[in-house]
Amino acid sequence: MPYIYINIILAFVISLIGTLIYRSHLISSLLCLEGMILSLFTLNALLSLNINFALSTIVPLILLVFAACEAAVGLALLIIISNTYGLDYVQNLNLLQC
Amino acid sequence: TLTLTSLIILTLPITTTLLQNNKTNCFLYTTKTAVTYAFAISLIPTLLFVQSNQEAYISNWHWMTIYTLKLSLSFKLDFFSLTFMPIALFITWSIMEFSLWYMHSDPHINRFFKYLLLFLITMLILVSANNLLQLFMGWEGVGIMSFLLISWWHGRTDANTAALQAMLYNRIGDMGFIMMMAWFIIHLNSWEFQQIFLTNPKNTTLPLLGLLLASAGKSAQFGLHPWLPSAMEGPTPVSALLHSSTMVMAGVFTLIRFYPLMENNLTIQTLTLCLGAITTLFTAICALTQNDIKKIIALSTSSQLGLMMVTIGINQPHLAFIHMCTHAFFKAMLFLSSGSIIHNLNNEQDIRKMGGLYKTMPITSTAITIGSLALTGMPFLTGFYSKDPIIETANMSYINTWALLITLIAVSMTASYSTRIIFFALLGQPRYPSLTQINENNPYLVNPIKRLILGSIFMGFFISMNTIPHTTPQMTMPPHLKFMALAVTLLGFTVATELNNMTHNLMFKQPSRMHTFSTTLGYYPITTHRILPYLSLTMSQNLATTIMDSIWLEKMIPKNLTTMQKTAASLVSNQKGLMKLYFLSFLLSITLGLLIAL
């Protein structure tokens, strides 16, 4: 397969590992999530350009819309956590209360 | 002749009001002498009845006919009304003479006498009524006169609220009365007593419930009782006439009138019994720690009314009636002597500020002692002939033991609070300011009290000797039951004397919870009088101001959404939030899967 695809997929895999492994700050996980979305977007755009299928150019746009919503939700969660605890350390999330 | 004489009795007081010479001073004396002559004349039908035992019904003026209901002016002169009328007239005569002394300095004394006379007339209408409409007219009449007389000193807010209370509680009872009238007119097509008793319907629970509610309102049974202690805001003659001898008897009297229907209905009898027992105990408890002499006597009236209800509940209406008649005497006398004390101590009503009147007011203290002894049922005074048979019959009949026990406890408390009055008002050292002049020399004060003393001593004997017993009393019973009434009374006396003597040596400490319960009349007026207005006012305030905004702006979507989601999420999820562990396991499983596949 073309080298550029492997490059972008590698970027995606590294971001995935970054999402799943994080030490203390929750915001690093969210950052890597954004990285995943970025690499996916680039992959989709390149793919639809190389295949020469005009209707598939809408796919990256839809991906972008959903990514924006999800980023907003993630940031809202972050804000609530840092409202109650002051920091976003993951070890603070040990009280199961609503 | 019976008919003519009884009609003359009723018209004599009426003509005095019709003359309307209010401005002259001799109106008072003509009123008093009219009542005196009415009393004398009313003795004639009574004695005729005693001799011949013939009841009479007078039905003379046909008023109107509504479809099939014939309304006429009819009087029923049977044992109950013929015995009660002379007693009511005698007591009213004594009270009018007393109020010549008591209300002497009042500028509106003519109006006072007019009100008393109107009250007497409506009471006589009530007692002698043969159909329910006439009885209702008398009923409403005594209610209105009670309102006017309680608020006699209408500049005082407490008097106005007390009169309103009396009116409203009576109104609640009137609902029951009207329900009873409606039931009778629908089912039996008549308001005459004869027809009601002849047809003897089988399902009388509903109208008798209405009747019970009506007498509970009029006679201050538990639940509708706060108006009677508050009604002591009126002048003492008013308290003596209305709220001890006559008006509060109206409820019990109507219940006694309906005894043929109540004989057949055990449910109503049990209800009456329990209501009377609760009333007598509750008001006796409240009377133990009151400090106003009139309130103690008012609560004592309420307790005796409960006792009458208990008697009706054990199916002995005649005993209840005799107790009613005898009770009128000594209660009126207690009120009159308390009025004498109050006026002589310059309007002091608190027993903590009286004392030592034993030597300075001999006639009044004699009256109080005899009245209290008669009230507690000392043998061979008046109360004995009515109260002792009640207790004996209650002990020997098949009734609720709890009601019986409560009644006995209340009887011993009667002795206790009577002793308390005697101890604080008469004995000991004087606790009033020393410049008050104590004077008992006015014949208007002394003669009524003397007459009532004679009545209190002898009337029980006379009434019980001259009436034919309608139910045979139980004559044989075990000695411990026979002496029960006497024993509990003596117990009450001794306990009260001991406690009262101890008050000379006690140090004042915070009143216990039981004491505040008793002093504030059982918290009943405080809670019920406030709770209804409070609830309705808060409801209307919420509706008018806060409900619309808070619902539409906040609670409709945003707050509701968050609470719904939160409760749903916390209900369903069972995670522990170990984020890093979950992510690491995810990564590990993916790498393992890739390694195995490749």
XYZ file of C-alpha atoms in Angstrom, chain B residues 32-557:
526
model
C -86.736 40.681 87.329
C -90.217 40.500 88.779
C -91.563 39.214 85.475
C -89.086 36.365 85.596
C -89.998 35.718 89.232
C -93.684 35.461 88.434
C -92.933 33.308 85.426
C -91.022 30.961 87.680
C -93.878 30.785 90.153
C -96.411 30.119 87.436
C -94.238 27.501 85.792
C -94.257 25.492 88.977
C -97.979 24.861 88.515
C -97.752 22.658 85.398
C -94.731 20.916 86.884
C -96.553 19.992 90.034
C -99.548 18.893 88.023
C -97.290 16.688 85.993
C -95.684 15.243 89.088
C -99.071 14.356 90.442
C -100.650 12.939 87.328
C -97.766 11.935 85.034
C -99.654 13.187 81.996
C -97.660 14.680 79.209
C -99.170 17.358 77.040
C -98.593 18.529 73.527
C -99.917 21.907 72.496
C -100.211 22.581 68.831
C -102.077 25.706 68.106
C -101.029 27.910 65.253
C -100.734 26.380 61.823
C -97.984 28.353 60.144
C -97.670 26.949 56.661
C -97.828 23.770 54.663
C -95.063 23.069 52.194
C -96.382 20.356 49.862
C -96.869 17.574 52.349
C -95.119 19.057 55.364
C -97.264 20.822 57.898
C -95.428 23.381 60.035
C -97.136 24.617 63.151
C -96.304 26.146 66.457
C -96.275 23.237 68.828
C -95.022 22.815 72.356
C -94.166 19.569 74.015
C -94.635 19.460 77.759
C -93.231 16.202 78.934
C -91.061 15.243 81.865
C -87.958 16.836 80.409
C -89.307 20.224 79.503
C -91.604 20.564 82.494
C -88.786 19.829 84.894
C -86.241 21.970 83.158
C -88.357 25.093 82.690
C -88.814 26.001 86.349
C -85.166 25.289 86.987
C -84.098 27.553 84.132
C -86.445 30.270 85.325
C -85.253 29.986 88.898
C -81.634 30.267 87.910
C -82.329 33.155 85.563
C -84.181 34.922 88.346
C -81.214 34.524 90.669
C -78.780 35.653 88.004
C -80.799 38.706 87.123
C -80.880 39.718 90.738
C -77.143 39.120 90.969
C -76.430 41.171 87.892
C -78.296 44.073 89.454
C -75.340 44.170 91.806
C -72.595 43.060 89.453
C -73.370 45.273 86.477
C -74.494 48.161 88.639
C -72.056 50.647 87.224
C -72.585 49.720 83.614
C -74.340 52.444 81.568
C -75.967 49.921 79.260
C -77.416 47.734 81.948
C -80.903 47.934 80.394
C -79.585 46.422 77.208
C -77.846 43.737 79.224
C -81.096 42.747 80.834
C -82.824 42.761 77.489
C -80.201 40.382 76.111
C -80.518 38.095 79.129
C -84.271 38.049 78.704
C -84.032 37.273 75.000
C -81.685 34.463 75.833
C -84.125 33.070 78.347
C -86.975 33.186 75.848
C -85.013 31.385 73.159
C -83.880 28.797 75.663
C -87.486 28.141 76.659
C -88.439 27.838 73.000
C -85.709 25.271 72.561
C -86.732 23.277 75.598
C -90.431 23.179 74.865
C -90.248 22.639 71.114
C -92.133 19.780 69.629
C -90.839 19.994 66.114
C -87.353 20.381 64.816
C -87.959 23.727 63.191
C -88.943 25.343 66.458
C -86.037 23.689 68.179
C -83.720 25.019 65.505
C -85.097 28.505 66.033
C -84.343 28.231 69.724
C -80.947 26.727 68.926
C -79.917 29.579 66.678
C -81.387 32.061 69.111
C -79.245 30.911 71.980
C -76.240 30.895 69.690
C -76.761 34.494 68.679
C -77.428 35.657 72.210
C -74.296 33.898 73.330
C -72.342 35.810 70.700
C -73.845 39.153 71.750
C -73.343 38.533 75.413
C -69.786 37.202 75.278
C -68.688 40.298 73.395
C -70.453 42.562 75.867
C -67.291 44.506 76.484
C -66.653 44.727 72.791
C -63.786 47.136 73.080
C -61.563 44.266 74.125
C -60.143 42.199 71.292
C -60.016 39.026 73.341
C -63.743 39.278 73.916
C -64.408 39.724 70.216
C -62.297 36.756 69.209
C -63.910 34.645 71.903
C -67.374 35.535 70.628
C -66.322 34.713 67.074
C -64.922 31.412 68.265
C -68.190 30.571 69.988
C -70.168 31.449 66.885
C -67.960 29.470 64.502
C -67.773 26.337 66.602
C -71.535 26.429 67.014
C -71.891 26.779 63.271
C -69.901 23.626 62.673
C -72.357 21.877 64.951
C -75.268 23.433 63.096
C -74.176 21.630 59.946
C -74.913 18.395 61.741
C -78.260 19.712 62.875
C -79.291 20.694 59.385
C -78.202 17.339 58.029
C -80.401 15.689 60.608
C -83.357 17.877 59.661
C -82.831 17.132 55.990
C -82.672 13.396 56.582
C -85.866 13.438 58.600
C -87.758 15.462 56.114
C -86.667 13.283 53.218
C -87.237 9.920 54.840
C -90.031 10.543 57.317
C -91.755 13.619 55.895
C -92.095 15.287 59.225
C -90.287 17.332 61.768
C -92.554 16.459 64.647
C -91.136 14.325 67.388
C -94.188 12.129 67.706
C -94.054 11.070 64.105
C -90.337 10.440 64.226
C -90.606 8.230 67.253
C -93.650 6.368 66.005
C -92.181 5.351 62.686
C -88.948 4.278 64.414
C -86.767 3.990 61.334
C -84.175 1.296 61.186
C -81.163 3.011 59.669
C -80.818 6.071 61.835
C -77.038 6.238 61.934
C -76.710 9.219 59.624
C -79.119 11.645 61.320
C -77.917 10.615 64.748
C -74.370 11.325 63.633
C -75.553 14.778 62.640
C -77.191 15.173 66.002
C -74.017 14.102 67.764
C -72.024 16.661 65.804
C -74.571 19.341 66.673
C -74.453 18.608 70.386
C -70.678 18.343 70.287
C -70.600 21.868 68.911
C -73.152 23.265 71.284
C -71.975 21.453 74.379
C -68.249 21.829 73.758
C -67.205 18.220 73.427
C -63.671 17.349 72.469
C -62.787 18.631 69.028
C -65.157 21.567 69.239
C -64.352 22.600 72.770
C -62.058 25.654 72.767
C -64.853 28.150 72.687
C -66.030 27.397 76.188
C -62.922 28.465 78.116
C -62.556 31.484 75.813
C -66.164 32.427 76.472
C -65.188 33.489 79.946
C -64.405 36.882 78.461
C -68.018 37.771 79.003
C -69.332 39.155 82.274
C -69.843 36.670 85.088
C -73.672 36.637 84.931
C -73.330 35.665 81.273
C -70.964 32.867 82.169
C -73.271 31.725 84.909
C -76.369 31.694 82.767
C -75.181 30.662 79.397
C -72.141 28.662 79.851
C -72.910 26.719 82.939
C -76.556 26.030 83.262
C -78.522 26.547 80.141
C -76.971 26.992 76.768
C -74.421 24.272 76.937
C -77.200 22.048 78.146
C -79.016 22.593 74.892
C -76.874 20.066 73.066
C -77.224 17.416 75.738
C -80.933 18.190 76.008
C -81.493 17.541 72.329
C -79.601 14.270 72.570
C -81.796 13.297 75.496
C -84.894 14.225 73.521
C -83.937 11.717 70.874
C -83.462 8.833 73.238
C -86.053 6.525 71.584
C -83.992 6.593 68.418
C -80.719 6.232 70.221
C -81.844 3.198 72.163
C -81.817 1.170 68.991
C -78.522 2.334 67.559
C -75.523 0.889 69.338
C -72.974 2.578 67.105
C -74.110 6.020 68.081
C -74.202 5.037 71.728
C -70.607 3.876 71.610
C -69.563 7.033 69.786
C -71.298 9.199 72.369
C -69.697 7.251 75.165
C -66.193 7.550 73.815
C -66.575 11.197 72.908
C -67.916 11.998 76.352
C -65.162 10.044 78.068
C -62.412 11.789 76.080
C -63.994 15.163 76.761
C -64.327 14.665 80.457
C -60.756 13.476 80.915
C -59.194 16.066 78.649
C -60.946 19.049 80.172
C -60.330 17.786 83.690
C -56.608 17.576 82.915
C -56.669 21.088 81.532
C -58.558 22.404 84.548
C -55.892 21.191 86.943
C -53.349 23.890 86.214
C -55.339 26.904 85.078
C -54.881 30.078 87.016
C -58.025 31.981 86.119
C -60.876 31.076 88.403
C -63.524 31.414 85.708
C -61.587 29.206 83.323
C -61.326 26.468 85.929
C -65.078 26.559 86.439
C -65.684 26.631 82.678
C -63.494 23.591 82.132
C -65.295 21.935 85.025
C -68.565 22.551 83.174
C -67.081 20.972 80.101
C -66.000 17.968 82.120
C -69.473 17.501 83.586
C -70.938 17.771 80.099
C -68.646 14.951 79.055
C -69.991 12.980 81.973
C -73.533 13.579 80.732
C -72.524 12.341 77.312
C -71.112 9.223 78.903
C -74.445 8.685 80.631
C -76.306 8.990 77.370
C -73.795 6.586 75.888
C -74.714 3.904 78.391
C -78.361 4.367 77.458
C -79.483 6.238 80.559
C -80.914 9.516 79.286
C -82.992 10.133 82.389
C -79.988 10.006 84.658
C -78.243 12.444 82.353
C -81.213 14.767 82.550
C -81.293 14.683 86.328
C -77.594 15.382 86.430
C -78.189 18.301 84.055
C -80.774 19.805 86.365
C -78.748 19.432 89.511
C -75.561 20.568 87.842
C -77.270 23.802 86.823
C -77.749 24.745 90.450
C -74.320 24.301 91.815
C -72.499 25.478 88.743
C -74.491 28.697 88.611
C -73.745 29.163 92.263
C -70.031 28.603 91.751
C -70.020 31.191 89.015
C -71.954 33.697 91.083
C -69.639 33.332 94.019
C -66.625 33.657 91.761
C -68.220 36.834 90.428
C -68.609 38.077 93.952
C -64.934 37.380 94.645
C -63.829 39.032 91.421
C -65.805 42.199 92.031
C -64.807 42.422 95.644
C -61.123 42.084 94.835
C -61.396 44.859 92.289
C -61.608 42.695 89.183
C -58.914 40.211 90.044
C -59.423 36.854 88.375
C -56.133 35.124 89.005
C -56.261 32.707 91.907
C -52.608 33.216 92.580
C -53.525 36.695 93.706
C -56.364 35.750 96.002
C -56.277 34.139 99.369
C -57.522 34.430 102.873
C -61.091 35.124 101.856
C -62.331 32.532 104.270
C -62.739 35.048 107.059
C -63.571 38.160 105.087
C -66.282 36.776 102.798
C -68.129 34.134 104.770
C -71.201 33.787 102.574
C -69.205 33.455 99.400
C -66.800 30.962 100.879
C -69.709 28.918 102.219
C -71.216 28.953 98.781
C -68.011 27.824 97.127
C -67.498 25.040 99.630
C -71.040 23.744 99.309
C -70.909 24.060 95.546
C -67.648 22.187 95.265
C -68.850 19.441 97.577
C -72.053 19.109 95.603
C -70.064 19.030 92.363
C -67.849 16.231 93.517
C -70.817 14.199 94.672
C -70.589 14.298 98.417
C -73.202 11.955 99.843
C -76.646 13.419 100.343
C -75.965 16.765 98.787
C -77.403 17.455 95.378
C -74.712 16.021 93.198
C -74.893 12.711 94.976
C -78.380 11.966 93.704
C -77.310 12.318 90.141
C -73.600 11.605 89.978
C -73.496 8.508 92.120
C -76.194 6.652 90.150
C -74.312 7.506 86.973
C -71.089 5.991 88.235
C -72.877 2.961 89.637
C -74.744 2.319 86.426
C -71.599 2.808 84.415
C -69.767 0.323 86.588
C -72.478 -2.266 86.152
C -73.204 -1.978 82.466
C -71.644 -3.691 79.499
C -69.459 -0.937 78.168
C -65.981 -0.152 77.024
C -63.684 -0.527 80.017
C -61.327 2.160 78.826
C -64.142 4.715 78.752
C -65.134 3.700 82.243
C -61.593 4.062 83.584
C -61.209 7.460 81.985
C -64.470 8.631 83.507
C -63.381 7.507 86.948
C -60.049 9.290 86.621
C -61.880 12.430 85.557
C -64.156 12.186 88.594
C -61.169 12.154 90.894
C -59.715 15.116 89.036
C -62.960 16.963 89.659
C -62.248 16.740 93.343
C -58.683 17.862 92.750
C -59.393 21.069 90.948
C -62.257 21.960 93.249
C -59.866 21.619 96.152
C -57.413 23.781 94.256
C -59.954 26.570 93.913
C -60.858 26.404 97.580
C -57.237 26.307 98.643
C -56.019 29.189 96.556
C -59.016 31.458 96.789
C -60.167 30.966 100.341
C -57.449 29.587 102.541
C -54.049 30.884 103.407
C -52.768 34.393 103.692
C -54.152 37.186 101.502
C -52.187 37.829 98.365
C -54.170 40.810 97.091
C -53.400 44.482 97.683
C -54.630 45.498 101.075
C -56.600 48.575 100.133
C -59.461 46.747 98.387
C -62.741 46.934 100.210
C -64.513 43.648 100.609
C -68.200 44.111 101.108
C -70.870 41.450 101.004
C -73.700 43.440 102.442
C -75.727 44.106 99.331
C -78.933 42.024 99.382
C -78.831 41.717 95.611
C -75.629 39.793 95.988
C -76.488 37.733 98.995
C -80.051 36.623 98.271
C -79.396 34.833 94.981
C -76.449 32.993 96.465
C -78.492 31.973 99.474
C -81.318 30.706 97.268
C -78.900 28.716 95.168
C -77.288 27.255 98.266
C -80.677 25.976 99.366
C -81.247 24.633 95.895
C -77.869 22.921 95.799
C -78.524 21.145 99.024
C -82.088 20.043 98.583
C -82.914 19.872 94.901
C -81.324 16.528 94.240
C -83.468 14.942 96.863
C -86.625 16.612 95.584
C -86.093 15.800 91.966
C -85.189 12.188 92.500
C -88.057 11.638 94.907
C -90.619 13.116 92.599
C -89.718 11.463 89.344
C -90.734 8.044 88.256
C -87.691 5.996 87.264
C -87.963 4.987 83.653
C -85.316 2.300 83.880
C -84.804 0.220 86.966
C -81.420 0.962 88.498
C -79.096 -1.827 89.519
C -79.496 -2.196 93.190
C -77.023 -4.919 94.068
C -73.379 -4.685 93.282
C -70.119 -5.654 94.953
C -69.117 -3.213 97.680
C -65.927 -2.115 95.990
C -67.934 -0.949 92.999
C -70.510 0.737 95.156
C -67.910 2.802 96.905
C -65.924 3.495 93.764
C -67.248 7.001 93.212
C -66.703 7.985 96.803
C -63.269 6.422 96.856
C -61.964 8.193 93.774
C -63.368 11.468 94.996
C -61.663 11.116 98.357
C -58.477 10.172 96.552
C -58.695 13.341 94.524
C -59.311 15.430 97.605
C -56.404 14.049 99.560
C -53.922 14.187 96.708
C -54.884 17.763 95.936
C -54.658 18.830 99.559
C -51.227 17.286 99.924
C -49.928 18.884 96.751
C -51.372 22.248 97.590
C -49.848 22.211 101.029
C -46.555 21.358 99.450
C -46.684 24.507 97.341
C -45.860 26.541 100.411
C -42.463 24.905 100.557
C -41.547 24.358 96.917
C -38.844 26.156 95.009
C -39.909 27.371 91.607
C -38.474 25.406 88.723
C -39.217 25.091 85.038
C -42.683 23.672 84.425
C -42.601 20.101 83.224
C -43.917 19.134 79.826
C -47.099 17.736 81.336
C -47.688 21.017 83.096
C -47.423 23.068 79.917
C -49.683 20.592 78.172
C -52.307 21.215 80.797
C -51.881 24.952 81.019
C -52.108 25.623 77.321
C -55.305 23.588 77.103
C -53.551 20.686 75.507
C -52.016 22.719 72.657
C -55.350 22.273 70.847
C -56.362 25.915 70.309
C -52.825 26.930 69.447
C -52.439 24.356 66.695
C -55.854 24.230 65.127
C -56.585 27.917 65.118
C -53.369 28.678 63.310
C -52.942 25.789 60.942
C -55.881 26.330 58.623
C -55.259 30.015 57.872
C -51.541 29.350 57.549
C -52.020 26.596 55.004
C -54.422 28.526 52.872
C -52.341 31.701 52.976
C -49.109 29.959 52.011
C -50.882 28.122 49.242
C -52.268 31.314 47.792
C -48.949 33.102 48.119
C -47.162 30.329 46.292
C -49.762 30.240 43.557
C -49.710 33.958 43.029
C -46.018 34.682 42.989
C -43.543 31.881 42.798
C -45.188 28.950 41.050
C -45.431 30.306 37.498
C -41.856 31.550 37.220
C -40.181 28.689 38.931
C -42.011 26.066 36.928
C -41.705 27.546 33.482
C -38.218 28.912 33.742
C -36.446 26.394 35.837
C -38.166 23.249 36.652
C -39.779 22.460 33.355
C -36.696 21.499 31.346
